[in-house]
mmCIF file of C-alpha atoms and ligand atoms in Angstrom:
data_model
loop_
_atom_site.group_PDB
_atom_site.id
_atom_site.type_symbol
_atom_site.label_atom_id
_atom_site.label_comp_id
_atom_site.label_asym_id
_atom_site.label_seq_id
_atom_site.Cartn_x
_atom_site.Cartn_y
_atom_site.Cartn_z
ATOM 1 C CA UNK A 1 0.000 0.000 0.000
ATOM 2 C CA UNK A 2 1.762 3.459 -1.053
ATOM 3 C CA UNK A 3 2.037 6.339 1.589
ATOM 4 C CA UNK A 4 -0.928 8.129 -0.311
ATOM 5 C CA UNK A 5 -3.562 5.151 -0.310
ATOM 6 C CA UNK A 6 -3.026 5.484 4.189
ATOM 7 C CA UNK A 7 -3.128 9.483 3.738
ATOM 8 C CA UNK A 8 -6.894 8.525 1.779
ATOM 9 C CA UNK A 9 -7.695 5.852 3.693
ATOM 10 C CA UNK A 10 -6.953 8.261 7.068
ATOM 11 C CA UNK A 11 -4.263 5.798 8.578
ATOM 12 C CA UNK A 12 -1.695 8.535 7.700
ATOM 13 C CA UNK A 13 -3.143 12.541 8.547
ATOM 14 C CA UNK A 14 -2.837 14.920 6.234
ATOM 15 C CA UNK A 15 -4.130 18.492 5.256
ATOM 16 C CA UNK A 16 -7.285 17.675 3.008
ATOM 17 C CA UNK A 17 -7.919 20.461 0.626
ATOM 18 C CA UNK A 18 -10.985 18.256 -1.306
ATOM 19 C CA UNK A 19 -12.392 14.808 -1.860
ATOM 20 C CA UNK A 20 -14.634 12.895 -4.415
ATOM 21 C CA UNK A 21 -15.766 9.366 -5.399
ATOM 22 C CA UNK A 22 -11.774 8.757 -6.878
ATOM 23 C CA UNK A 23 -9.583 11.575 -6.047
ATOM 24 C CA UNK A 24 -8.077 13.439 -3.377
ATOM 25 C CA UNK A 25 -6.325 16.695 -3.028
ATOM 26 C CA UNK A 26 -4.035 17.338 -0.129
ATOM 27 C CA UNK A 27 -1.216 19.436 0.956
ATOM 28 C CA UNK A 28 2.587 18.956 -0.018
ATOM 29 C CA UNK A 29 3.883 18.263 3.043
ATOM 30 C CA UNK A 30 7.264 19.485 2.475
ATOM 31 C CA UNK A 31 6.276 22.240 0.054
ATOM 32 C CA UNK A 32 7.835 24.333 -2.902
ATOM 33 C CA UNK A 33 5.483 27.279 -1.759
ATOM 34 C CA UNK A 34 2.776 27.948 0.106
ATOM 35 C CA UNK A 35 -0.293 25.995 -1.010
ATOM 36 C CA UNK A 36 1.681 23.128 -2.832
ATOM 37 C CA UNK A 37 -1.129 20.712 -3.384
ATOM 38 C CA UNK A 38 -1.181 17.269 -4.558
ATOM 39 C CA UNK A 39 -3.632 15.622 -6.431
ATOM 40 C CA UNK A 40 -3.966 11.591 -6.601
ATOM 41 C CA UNK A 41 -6.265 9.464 -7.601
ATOM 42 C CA UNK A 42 -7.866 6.732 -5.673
ATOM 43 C CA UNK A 43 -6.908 3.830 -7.608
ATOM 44 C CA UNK A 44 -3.153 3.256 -7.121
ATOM 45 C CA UNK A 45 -1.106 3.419 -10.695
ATOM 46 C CA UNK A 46 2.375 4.101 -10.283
ATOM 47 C CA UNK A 47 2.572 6.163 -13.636
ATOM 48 C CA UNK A 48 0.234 9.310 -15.043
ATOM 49 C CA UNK A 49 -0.008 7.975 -18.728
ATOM 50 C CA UNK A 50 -0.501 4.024 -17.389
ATOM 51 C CA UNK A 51 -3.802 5.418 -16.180
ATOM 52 C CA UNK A 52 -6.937 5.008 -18.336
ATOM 53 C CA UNK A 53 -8.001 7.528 -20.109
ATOM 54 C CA UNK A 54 -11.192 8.282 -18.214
ATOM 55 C CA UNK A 55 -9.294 8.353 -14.952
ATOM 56 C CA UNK A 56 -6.267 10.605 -16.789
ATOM 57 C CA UNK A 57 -9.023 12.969 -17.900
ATOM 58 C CA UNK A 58 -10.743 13.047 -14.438
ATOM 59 C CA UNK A 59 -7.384 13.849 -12.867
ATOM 60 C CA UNK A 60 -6.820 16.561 -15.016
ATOM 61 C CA UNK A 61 -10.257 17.798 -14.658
ATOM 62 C CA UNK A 62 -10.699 17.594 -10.797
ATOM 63 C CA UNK A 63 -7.058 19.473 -10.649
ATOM 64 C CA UNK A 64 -8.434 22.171 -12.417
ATOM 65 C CA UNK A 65 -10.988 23.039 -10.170
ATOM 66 C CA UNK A 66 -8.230 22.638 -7.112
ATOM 67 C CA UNK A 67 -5.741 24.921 -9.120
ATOM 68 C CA UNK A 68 -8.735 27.684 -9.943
ATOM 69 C CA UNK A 69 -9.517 27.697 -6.325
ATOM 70 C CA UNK A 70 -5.757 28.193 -5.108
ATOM 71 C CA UNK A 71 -5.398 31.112 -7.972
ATOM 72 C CA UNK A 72 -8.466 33.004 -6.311
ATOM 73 C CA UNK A 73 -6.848 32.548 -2.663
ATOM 74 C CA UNK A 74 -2.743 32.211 -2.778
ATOM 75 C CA UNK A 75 -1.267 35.627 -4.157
ATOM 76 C CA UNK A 76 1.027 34.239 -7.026
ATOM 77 C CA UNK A 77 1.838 34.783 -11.201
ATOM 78 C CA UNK A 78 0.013 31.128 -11.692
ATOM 79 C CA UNK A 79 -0.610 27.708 -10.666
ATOM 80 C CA UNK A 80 1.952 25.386 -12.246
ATOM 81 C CA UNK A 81 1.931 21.523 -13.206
ATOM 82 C CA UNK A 82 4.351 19.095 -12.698
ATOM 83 C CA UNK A 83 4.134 14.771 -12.519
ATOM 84 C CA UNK A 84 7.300 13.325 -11.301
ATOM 85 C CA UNK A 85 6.523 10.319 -9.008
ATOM 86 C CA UNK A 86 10.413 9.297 -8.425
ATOM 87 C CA UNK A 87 9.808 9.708 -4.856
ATOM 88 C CA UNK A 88 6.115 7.872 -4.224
ATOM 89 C CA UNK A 89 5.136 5.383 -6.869
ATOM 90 C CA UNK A 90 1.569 6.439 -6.998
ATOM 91 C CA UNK A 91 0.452 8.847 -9.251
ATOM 92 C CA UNK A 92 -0.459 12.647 -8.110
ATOM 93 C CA UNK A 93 -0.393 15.935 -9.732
ATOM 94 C CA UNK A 94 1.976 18.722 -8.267
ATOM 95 C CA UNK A 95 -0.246 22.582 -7.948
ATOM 96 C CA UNK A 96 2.060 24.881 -7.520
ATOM 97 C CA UNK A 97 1.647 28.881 -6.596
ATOM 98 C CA UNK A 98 4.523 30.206 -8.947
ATOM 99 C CA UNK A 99 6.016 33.858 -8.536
ATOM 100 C CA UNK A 100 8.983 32.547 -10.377
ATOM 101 C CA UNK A 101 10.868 30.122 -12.587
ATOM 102 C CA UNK A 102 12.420 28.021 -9.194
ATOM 103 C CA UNK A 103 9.333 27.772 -7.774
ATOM 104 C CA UNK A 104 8.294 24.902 -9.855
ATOM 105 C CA UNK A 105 12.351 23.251 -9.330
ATOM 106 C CA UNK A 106 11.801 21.035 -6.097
ATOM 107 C CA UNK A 107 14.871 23.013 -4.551
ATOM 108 C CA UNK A 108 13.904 25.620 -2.500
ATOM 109 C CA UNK A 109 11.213 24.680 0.028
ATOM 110 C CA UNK A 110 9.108 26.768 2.573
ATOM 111 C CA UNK A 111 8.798 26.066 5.866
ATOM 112 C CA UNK A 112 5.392 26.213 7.547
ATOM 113 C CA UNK A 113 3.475 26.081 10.830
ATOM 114 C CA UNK A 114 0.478 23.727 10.754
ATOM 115 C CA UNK A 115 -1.415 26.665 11.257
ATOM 116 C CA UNK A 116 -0.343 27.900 8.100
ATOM 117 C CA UNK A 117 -0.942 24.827 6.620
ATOM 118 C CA UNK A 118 -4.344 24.359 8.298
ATOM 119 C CA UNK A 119 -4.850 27.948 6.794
ATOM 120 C CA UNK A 120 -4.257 27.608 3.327
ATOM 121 C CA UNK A 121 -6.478 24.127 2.946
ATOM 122 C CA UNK A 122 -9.517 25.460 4.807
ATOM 123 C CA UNK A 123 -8.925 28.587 1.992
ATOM 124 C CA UNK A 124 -8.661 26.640 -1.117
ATOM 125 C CA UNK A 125 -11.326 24.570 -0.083
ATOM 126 C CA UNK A 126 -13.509 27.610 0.521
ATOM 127 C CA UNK A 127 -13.089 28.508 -3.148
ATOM 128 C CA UNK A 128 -13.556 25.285 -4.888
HETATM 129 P P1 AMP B 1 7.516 12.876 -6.249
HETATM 130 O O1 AMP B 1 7.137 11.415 -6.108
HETATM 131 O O2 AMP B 1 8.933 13.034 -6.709
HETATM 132 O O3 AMP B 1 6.542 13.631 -7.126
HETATM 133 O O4 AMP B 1 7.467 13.539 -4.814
HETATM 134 C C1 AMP B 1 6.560 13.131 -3.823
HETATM 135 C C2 AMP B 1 6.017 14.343 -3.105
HETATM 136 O O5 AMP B 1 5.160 13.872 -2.057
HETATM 137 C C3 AMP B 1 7.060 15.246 -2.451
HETATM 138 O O6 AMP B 1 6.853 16.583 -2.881
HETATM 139 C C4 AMP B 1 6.804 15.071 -0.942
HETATM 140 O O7 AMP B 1 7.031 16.259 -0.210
HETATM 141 C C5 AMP B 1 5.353 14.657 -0.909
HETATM 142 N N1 AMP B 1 5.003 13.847 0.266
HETATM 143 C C6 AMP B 1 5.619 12.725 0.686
HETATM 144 N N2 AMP B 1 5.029 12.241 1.801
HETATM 145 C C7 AMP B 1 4.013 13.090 2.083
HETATM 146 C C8 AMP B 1 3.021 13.139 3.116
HETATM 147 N N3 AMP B 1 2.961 12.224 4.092
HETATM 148 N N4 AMP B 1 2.136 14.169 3.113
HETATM 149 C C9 AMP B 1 2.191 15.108 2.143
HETATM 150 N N5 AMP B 1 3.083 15.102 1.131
HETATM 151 C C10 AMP B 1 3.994 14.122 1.103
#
């Protein structure tokens, strides 16, 4: 079982931004900025294109209503995209506030209180 099936499942906790029948949206826990969300489906698939295509296109579609609701909430240029997966083998989408270039380069990270975590869920999910 992958690290995000316990997060869905609630055996791991996590900062829920939103939920339906197969996906989830939570915080990145270690993020690139403020508001880092992930995005995973459900089902566990280890890669984005190994998923069918009507779970690929519900991924893409439930992650646009996340990222929509971050842009109205977290101050930022845009919401960026990124799949990489070399560190949990279970797909999920990277949302990412971006004020510049490095934001989206997994090398600088922020450093948050939970209460800024708990924050900026509670906001996004506000907005969805
Ligand atoms: P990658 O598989 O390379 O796309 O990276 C996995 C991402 O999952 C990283 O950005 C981690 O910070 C994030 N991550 C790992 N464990 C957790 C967790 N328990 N809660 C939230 N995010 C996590």
């Amino acid at each position: 079982m992958s690290i995000f099936t316990k997060i869905i499942k609630g055996e791991i906790p996590s900062y829920k931004v939103a939920e339906n029948e197969h996906f989830y949206a939570f915080l990145d826990i270690n993020p690139n900025a403020k508001g880092h969300t992930l995005v995973v489906p459900k089902k566990e698939v280890n890669k984005l294109f190994d998923l069918d295509e009507e779970l690929y296109n519900g991924l893409m579609s439930f992650s646009r209503k996340i990222a929509l609701a971050m842009e109205k909430v977290i101050p930022c240029e845009r919401i960026g995209m990124s799949v990489i997966g070399l560190e949990v083998p279970h797909v999920h989408v990277h949302l990412i506030p971006l004020q510049k270039m490095e934001d989206i380069q997994f090398i600088k990270k922020v450093t948050l209180e939970p209460s800024d975590f708990e924050a900026v869920a509670k906001a996004i999910a506000e907005n969805i």
